[in-house]
XYZ file of C-alpha atoms in Angstrom:
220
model
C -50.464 -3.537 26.874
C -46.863 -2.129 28.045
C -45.310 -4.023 30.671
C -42.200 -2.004 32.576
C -40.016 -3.905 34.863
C -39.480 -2.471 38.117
C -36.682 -3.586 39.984
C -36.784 -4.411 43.504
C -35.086 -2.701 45.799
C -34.766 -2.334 49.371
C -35.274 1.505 50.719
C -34.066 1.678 54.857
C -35.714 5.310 56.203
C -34.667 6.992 59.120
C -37.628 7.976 60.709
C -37.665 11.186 63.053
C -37.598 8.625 66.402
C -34.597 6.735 64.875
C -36.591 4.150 63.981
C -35.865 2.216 60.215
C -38.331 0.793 58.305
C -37.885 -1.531 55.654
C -39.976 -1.143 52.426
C -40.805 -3.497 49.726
C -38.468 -6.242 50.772
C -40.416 -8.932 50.236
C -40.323 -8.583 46.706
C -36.731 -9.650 46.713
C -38.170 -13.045 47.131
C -38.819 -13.204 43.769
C -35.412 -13.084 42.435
C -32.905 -15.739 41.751
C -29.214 -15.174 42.591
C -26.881 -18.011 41.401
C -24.240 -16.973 44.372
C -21.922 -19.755 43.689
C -21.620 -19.662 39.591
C -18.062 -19.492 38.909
C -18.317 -19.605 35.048
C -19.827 -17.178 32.046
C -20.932 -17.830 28.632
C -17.777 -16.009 27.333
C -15.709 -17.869 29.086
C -16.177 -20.544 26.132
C -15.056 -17.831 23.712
C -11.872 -18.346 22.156
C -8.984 -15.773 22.955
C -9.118 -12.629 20.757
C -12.935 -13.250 19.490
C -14.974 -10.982 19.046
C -12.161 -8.491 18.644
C -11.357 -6.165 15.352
C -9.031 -6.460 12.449
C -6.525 -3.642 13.037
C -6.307 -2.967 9.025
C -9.980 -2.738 8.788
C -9.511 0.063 11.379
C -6.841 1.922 9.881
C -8.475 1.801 6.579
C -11.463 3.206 8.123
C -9.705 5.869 9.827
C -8.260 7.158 6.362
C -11.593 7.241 4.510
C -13.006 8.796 7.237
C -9.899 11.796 7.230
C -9.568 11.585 3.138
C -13.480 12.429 3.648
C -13.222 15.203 6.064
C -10.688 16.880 4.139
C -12.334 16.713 0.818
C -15.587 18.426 3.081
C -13.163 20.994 4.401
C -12.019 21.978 1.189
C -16.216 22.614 -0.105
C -16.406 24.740 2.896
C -18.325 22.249 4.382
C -18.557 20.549 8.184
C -18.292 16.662 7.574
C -20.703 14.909 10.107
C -19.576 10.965 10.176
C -21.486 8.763 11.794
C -21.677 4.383 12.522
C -25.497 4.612 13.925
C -26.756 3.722 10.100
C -28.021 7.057 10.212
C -27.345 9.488 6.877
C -24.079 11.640 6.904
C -25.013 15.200 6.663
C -22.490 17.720 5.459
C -23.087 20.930 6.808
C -22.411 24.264 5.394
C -19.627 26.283 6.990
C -19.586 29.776 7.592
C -18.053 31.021 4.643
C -13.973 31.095 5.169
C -11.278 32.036 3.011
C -11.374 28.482 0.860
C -7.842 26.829 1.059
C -6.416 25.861 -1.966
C -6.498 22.708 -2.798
C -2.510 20.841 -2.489
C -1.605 18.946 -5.485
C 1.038 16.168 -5.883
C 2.091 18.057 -8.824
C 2.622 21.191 -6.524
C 4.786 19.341 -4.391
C 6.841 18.333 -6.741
C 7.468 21.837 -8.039
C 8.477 23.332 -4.496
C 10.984 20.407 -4.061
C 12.309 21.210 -7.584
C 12.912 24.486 -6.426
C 14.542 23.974 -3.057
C 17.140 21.164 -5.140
C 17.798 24.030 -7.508
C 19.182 26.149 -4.303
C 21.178 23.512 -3.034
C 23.384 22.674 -6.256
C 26.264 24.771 -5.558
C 28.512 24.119 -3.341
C 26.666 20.624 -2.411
C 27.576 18.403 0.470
C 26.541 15.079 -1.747
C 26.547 14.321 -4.736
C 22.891 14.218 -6.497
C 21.539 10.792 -7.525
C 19.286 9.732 -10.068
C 16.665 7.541 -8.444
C 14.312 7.674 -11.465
C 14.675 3.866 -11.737
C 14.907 2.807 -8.158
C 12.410 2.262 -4.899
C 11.596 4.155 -2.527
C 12.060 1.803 0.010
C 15.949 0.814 -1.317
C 16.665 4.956 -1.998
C 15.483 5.549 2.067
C 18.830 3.755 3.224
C 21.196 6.479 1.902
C 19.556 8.658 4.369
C 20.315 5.749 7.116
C 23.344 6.492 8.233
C 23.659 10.543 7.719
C 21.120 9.823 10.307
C 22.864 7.836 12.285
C 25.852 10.174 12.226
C 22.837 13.580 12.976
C 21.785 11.471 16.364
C 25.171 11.619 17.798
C 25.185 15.436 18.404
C 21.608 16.672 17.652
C 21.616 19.696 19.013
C 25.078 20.518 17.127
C 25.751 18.652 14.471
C 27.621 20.536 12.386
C 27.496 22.656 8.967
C 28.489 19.127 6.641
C 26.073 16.796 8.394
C 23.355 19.568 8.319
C 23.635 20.087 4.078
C 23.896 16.222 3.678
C 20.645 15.673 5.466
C 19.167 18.637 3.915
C 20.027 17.481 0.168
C 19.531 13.840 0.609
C 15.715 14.368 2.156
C 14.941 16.431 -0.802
C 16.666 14.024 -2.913
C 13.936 11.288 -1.397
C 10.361 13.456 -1.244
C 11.410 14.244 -5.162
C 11.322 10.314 -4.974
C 8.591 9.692 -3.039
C 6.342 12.479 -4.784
C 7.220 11.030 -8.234
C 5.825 7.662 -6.755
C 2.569 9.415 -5.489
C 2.069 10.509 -9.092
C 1.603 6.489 -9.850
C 0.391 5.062 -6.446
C -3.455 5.864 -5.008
C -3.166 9.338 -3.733
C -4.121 10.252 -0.233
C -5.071 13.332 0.753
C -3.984 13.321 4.216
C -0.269 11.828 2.790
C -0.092 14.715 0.447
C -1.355 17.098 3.334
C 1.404 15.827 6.048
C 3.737 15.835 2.936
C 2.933 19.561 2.468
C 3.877 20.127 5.890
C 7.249 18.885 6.040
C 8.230 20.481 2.588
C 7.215 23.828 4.639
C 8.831 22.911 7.693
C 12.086 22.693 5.560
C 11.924 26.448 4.068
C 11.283 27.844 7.584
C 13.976 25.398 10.141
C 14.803 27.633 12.911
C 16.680 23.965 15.157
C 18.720 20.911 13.998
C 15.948 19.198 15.840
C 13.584 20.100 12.948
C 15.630 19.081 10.562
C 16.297 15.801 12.111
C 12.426 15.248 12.627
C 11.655 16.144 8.913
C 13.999 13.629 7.682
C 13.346 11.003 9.720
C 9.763 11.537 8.760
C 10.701 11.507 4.908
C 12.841 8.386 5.899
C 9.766 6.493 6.658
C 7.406 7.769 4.136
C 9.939 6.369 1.544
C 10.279 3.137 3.457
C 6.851 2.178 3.099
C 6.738 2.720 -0.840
């Protein structure tokens, strides 16, 4: 047999003479209320229990977007779910497919845009064939540095240094994806910067691009 709790409540009605009835509050009688507990079971728990590892998050966040890109690119919806339940991917209406962004395509449009900016260079170009990305991201340091004092003028020199020098690190930094686990979403936001620097239309994007470049590098 089903038993369903009922809670007990307390309903006041006006009545049309004004007059308020009480209903059903005798059945209050039958429940406890500690009014004076002061403590909790979690108040034993230690500080930060029960909490979640930060890099087990992240992680999960990347599969989760190297997954939904991979659906995109079948033409599918990706349905992700924690309930246990099965993912479903769900056909799309059927869209121009994108192509597909390879690190080896990436490395051909920076190849190009280096090719444009040997003459009459602002730097000289440096081999970094044999050399990390994270040691290779300082020489961009300080034509930062030197960007951030006037960034909304900075001037036809400082502009070509930070042009050549960020393409100088993403041919870097896509040599190294050609060796390290490839992400989709890096070579996706990759992708977008290398765009962002055949269309600049402000110093400001220019700044933003190499600062973004900056970091990539940093962290290989």
């Amino acid at each position: 047999q089903k038993v369903t709790w009922k809670h007990p409540t307390v309903a006041n009605i006006r009545a049309k003479f004004g007059k308020v009835q009480e209903n059903n509050a005798e059945e209050l009688n039958e429940v406890e209320v500690d009014e004076n507990r002061k403590t909790y079971g979690v108040d034993d728990e230690d500080e930060g229990e029960g909490g979640f590892d930060l890099q087990q998050l992240v992680a999960k966040v990347e599969e989760r977007e190297e997954k939904r890109l991979a659906a995109e690119e079948r033409g599918e919806e990706y349905d992700d779910s924690d309930d246990g339940m099965h993912q479903i991917a769900k056909k799309r209406k059927k869209k121009n497919k994108r192509q597909s962004i390879t690190v080896e395509m990436l490395q051909e449009r920076v190849a190009i845009l280096i090719e444009e900016t040997m003459v009459n260079r602002e730097t000289m170009k440096k081999d970094y064939t044999l050399l990390e990305g994270n040691f290779i991201a300082k020489d961009l340091d300080p034509i930062i540095a030197q960007f951030e004092q006037n960034p909304e003028n900075p001037g036809d020199a400082v502009l070509r240094a930070t042009f050549e020098v960020t393409l100088g690190l993403l041919e870097k930094g896509t040599s190294l994806m050609t060796q390290l686990r490839q992400s989709k979403l890096q070579i996706a936001e990759t992708s977008k910067r290398i765009d962002k620097l055949t269309t600049l239309e402000t110093p400001q994007e220019l700044l933003e691009v190499a600062k973004w470049v900056s970091a990539l590098l940093k962290t290989m």
